[in-house]
Amino acid sequence: DTTDAENTAEENTPTDETDYSTTNTQFVASELAHLSEKEISKKWGQPTRSEEIQFRYSGTTKFVPAVVHYYQNEKYAVTFVEGKAARLVYSVIDEEILFDDEDRTRALELAGLPTDIEETTDTDTAYVYNELGDIYEVTMFSKGGFVDYLYIILDEAYK
């Protein structure tokens, strides 16, 4: 026989799609992957500026047209490749998050990313994270002792 406590535990088992959101989360990075320009604009409003670029898929010599849209006074910069969100630069410098072992994971939390992960590479000015579930890679850059921005590659196809 199972007890009520055991039944409750089974019902609360997390699914494959883990939600890392907290009350501090401003958006969930994994939910942005492959969204269209229109879908991103619904979330963050119309872009404040845009620039057309050439994007090269990793391991190829082929360039395809792409566009970078900047939202909310350049807090977010999304690169769209073939009409889908591929990369995101998320500026967090205004949050005044210290670039130290205790504080810097708050930047990951703001983007709805796991905070209990170890960096795969670190330098004086950047940390790279790879074990992120649905997100391919995040590089966290520092400036003046604070976390400056997160460079998020939403899918391995856009590395």
C-alpha positions as a printed NumPy array, in Angstrom:
array([[  0.   ,   0.   ,   0.   ],
       [  1.112,   3.544,  -0.72 ],
       [  0.637,   6.356,   1.72 ],
       [ -0.872,   9.741,   0.92 ],
       [  2.614,  11.285,   1.084],
       [  3.904,   8.867,  -1.552],
       [  0.951,   9.587,  -3.857],
       [  1.544,  13.328,  -3.565],
       [  5.255,  12.917,  -4.329],
       [  4.434,  11.044,  -7.534],
       [  2.035,  13.752,  -8.681],
       [  4.677,  16.457,  -8.154],
       [  7.408,  14.732, -10.154],
       [  8.861,  17.251, -12.614],
       [  8.415,  16.665, -16.322],
       [ 11.262,  16.703, -18.838],
       [ 10.782,  20.442, -19.338],
       [ 12.169,  21.805, -16.095],
       [ 10.997,  25.267, -15.146],
       [ 13.796,  27.289, -13.539],
       [ 11.627,  30.39 , -13.116],
       [ 11.636,  32.282,  -9.847],
       [  9.96 ,  35.498,  -8.801],
       [ 13.052,  37.309, -10.176],
       [ 12.871,  35.745, -13.645],
       [ 12.25 ,  38.354, -16.373],
       [ 11.843,  35.821, -19.193],
       [ 12.578,  32.148, -19.901],
       [ 15.315,  31.878, -22.517],
       [ 14.304,  28.405, -23.711],
       [ 10.83 ,  29.71 , -24.613],
       [ 12.376,  32.157, -27.115],
       [ 14.109,  29.554, -29.294],
       [ 12.745,  29.528, -32.84 ],
       [ 10.156,  32.26 , -32.196],
       [  9.369,  34.575, -35.091],
       [ 10.042,  38.318, -35.121],
       [  6.303,  38.896, -34.625],
       [  6.203,  36.586, -31.588],
       [  9.185,  38.326, -29.965],
       [  7.607,  41.74 , -30.635],
       [  4.467,  40.577, -28.79 ],
       [  6.691,  39.885, -25.782],
       [  9.011,  42.936, -25.819],
       [  7.283,  45.455, -28.111],
       [  8.523,  46.816, -31.414],
       [ 12.302,  46.911, -31.879],
       [ 13.945,  50.281, -31.225],
       [ 16.393,  49.62 , -34.068],
       [ 17.439,  46.831, -36.422],
       [ 20.457,  45.876, -38.494],
       [ 20.804,  43.403, -41.318],
       [ 23.763,  41.031, -41.086],
       [ 25.148,  37.926, -42.765],
       [ 25.042,  34.798, -40.586],
       [ 27.314,  31.824, -41.184],
       [ 26.265,  28.431, -39.898],
       [ 29.044,  26.762, -37.912],
       [ 31.145,  24.382, -39.97 ],
       [ 30.007,  25.855, -43.287],
       [ 31.126,  28.615, -45.607],
       [ 27.569,  29.548, -46.507],
       [ 26.234,  32.902, -45.361],
       [ 22.516,  33.587, -45.041],
       [ 20.79 ,  36.933, -44.498],
       [ 19.849,  37.58 , -40.892],
       [ 18.589,  40.527, -38.865],
       [ 19.312,  41.755, -35.346],
       [ 16.455,  43.566, -33.621],
       [ 17.086,  45.61 , -30.482],
       [ 14.284,  45.867, -27.92 ],
       [ 13.588,  48.   , -24.844],
       [ 16.504,  50.454, -25.174],
       [ 18.838,  47.644, -26.217],
       [ 18.246,  45.563, -23.105],
       [ 17.584,  42.684, -25.513],
       [ 19.177,  42.09 , -28.93 ],
       [ 17.777,  39.116, -30.822],
       [ 19.411,  37.681, -33.939],
       [ 16.863,  36.145, -36.298],
       [ 18.191,  33.611, -38.806],
       [ 15.789,  32.554, -41.544],
       [ 12.982,  34.228, -39.594],
       [ 13.575,  32.441, -36.273],
       [ 15.165,  33.612, -33.006],
       [ 18.667,  32.117, -32.955],
       [ 20.732,  34.165, -30.52 ],
       [ 20.031,  36.645, -27.757],
       [ 22.19 ,  39.259, -26.062],
       [ 20.625,  40.2  , -22.725],
       [ 22.106,  43.287, -21.038],
       [ 22.017,  43.042, -17.249],
       [ 24.541,  45.772, -16.348],
       [ 21.741,  47.925, -14.849],
       [ 20.909,  45.12 , -12.401],
       [ 24.288,  45.672, -10.652],
       [ 25.001,  41.963, -10.232],
       [ 28.517,  41.363,  -8.927],
       [ 30.695,  39.133, -11.104],
       [ 31.583,  36.832,  -8.21 ],
       [ 30.843,  33.23 ,  -7.255],
       [ 27.912,  34.104,  -5.008],
       [ 26.108,  36.797,  -6.991],
       [ 26.622,  36.146, -10.707],
       [ 24.12 ,  33.267, -10.944],
       [ 21.402,  35.9  , -10.387],
       [ 21.928,  36.869, -14.049],
       [ 21.12 ,  33.291, -15.083],
       [ 18.036,  33.376, -12.863],
       [ 16.757,  36.543, -14.582],
       [ 16.837,  34.665, -17.915],
       [ 15.008,  31.634, -16.498],
       [ 18.168,  29.498, -16.672],
       [ 19.394,  26.914, -14.155],
       [ 21.567,  28.464, -11.44 ],
       [ 23.054,  25.288,  -9.978],
       [ 25.374,  24.566, -12.893],
       [ 29.133,  24.754, -13.181],
       [ 30.753,  26.823, -15.894],
       [ 32.587,  24.823, -18.55 ],
       [ 35.083,  27.614, -19.238],
       [ 36.046,  30.682, -17.26 ],
       [ 38.356,  33.648, -17.732],
       [ 38.786,  36.923, -15.879],
       [ 35.967,  38.487, -17.904],
       [ 33.674,  35.637, -19.   ],
       [ 32.065,  32.375, -17.936],
       [ 30.677,  29.834, -20.401],
       [ 27.839,  27.472, -19.441],
       [ 26.774,  24.455, -21.511],
       [ 24.582,  22.172, -19.374],
       [ 21.412,  24.204, -19.78 ],
       [ 18.694,  21.825, -20.918],
       [ 16.986,  23.359, -23.95 ],
       [ 19.569,  26.149, -24.419],
       [ 22.799,  25.368, -26.285],
       [ 25.204,  27.791, -24.599],
       [ 25.397,  30.925, -22.464],
       [ 28.437,  33.145, -22.12 ],
       [ 28.348,  35.649, -19.256],
       [ 30.562,  38.72 , -19.727],
       [ 31.706,  41.127, -17.041],
       [ 32.487,  44.83 , -16.988],
       [ 33.96 ,  46.709, -14.053],
       [ 33.312,  43.917, -11.556],
       [ 29.659,  43.495, -12.572],
       [ 27.872,  41.11 , -14.93 ],
       [ 27.52 ,  43.07 , -18.185],
       [ 25.481,  40.786, -20.431],
       [ 24.54 ,  37.221, -21.296],
       [ 25.206,  35.967, -24.822],
       [ 22.702,  33.146, -25.323],
       [ 22.855,  30.705, -28.231],
       [ 19.327,  29.35 , -28.241],
       [ 19.954,  26.231, -30.355],
       [ 23.02 ,  24.231, -31.38 ],
       [ 22.241,  24.947, -35.047],
       [ 23.193,  28.6  , -34.389],
       [ 26.477,  28.052, -32.529]])
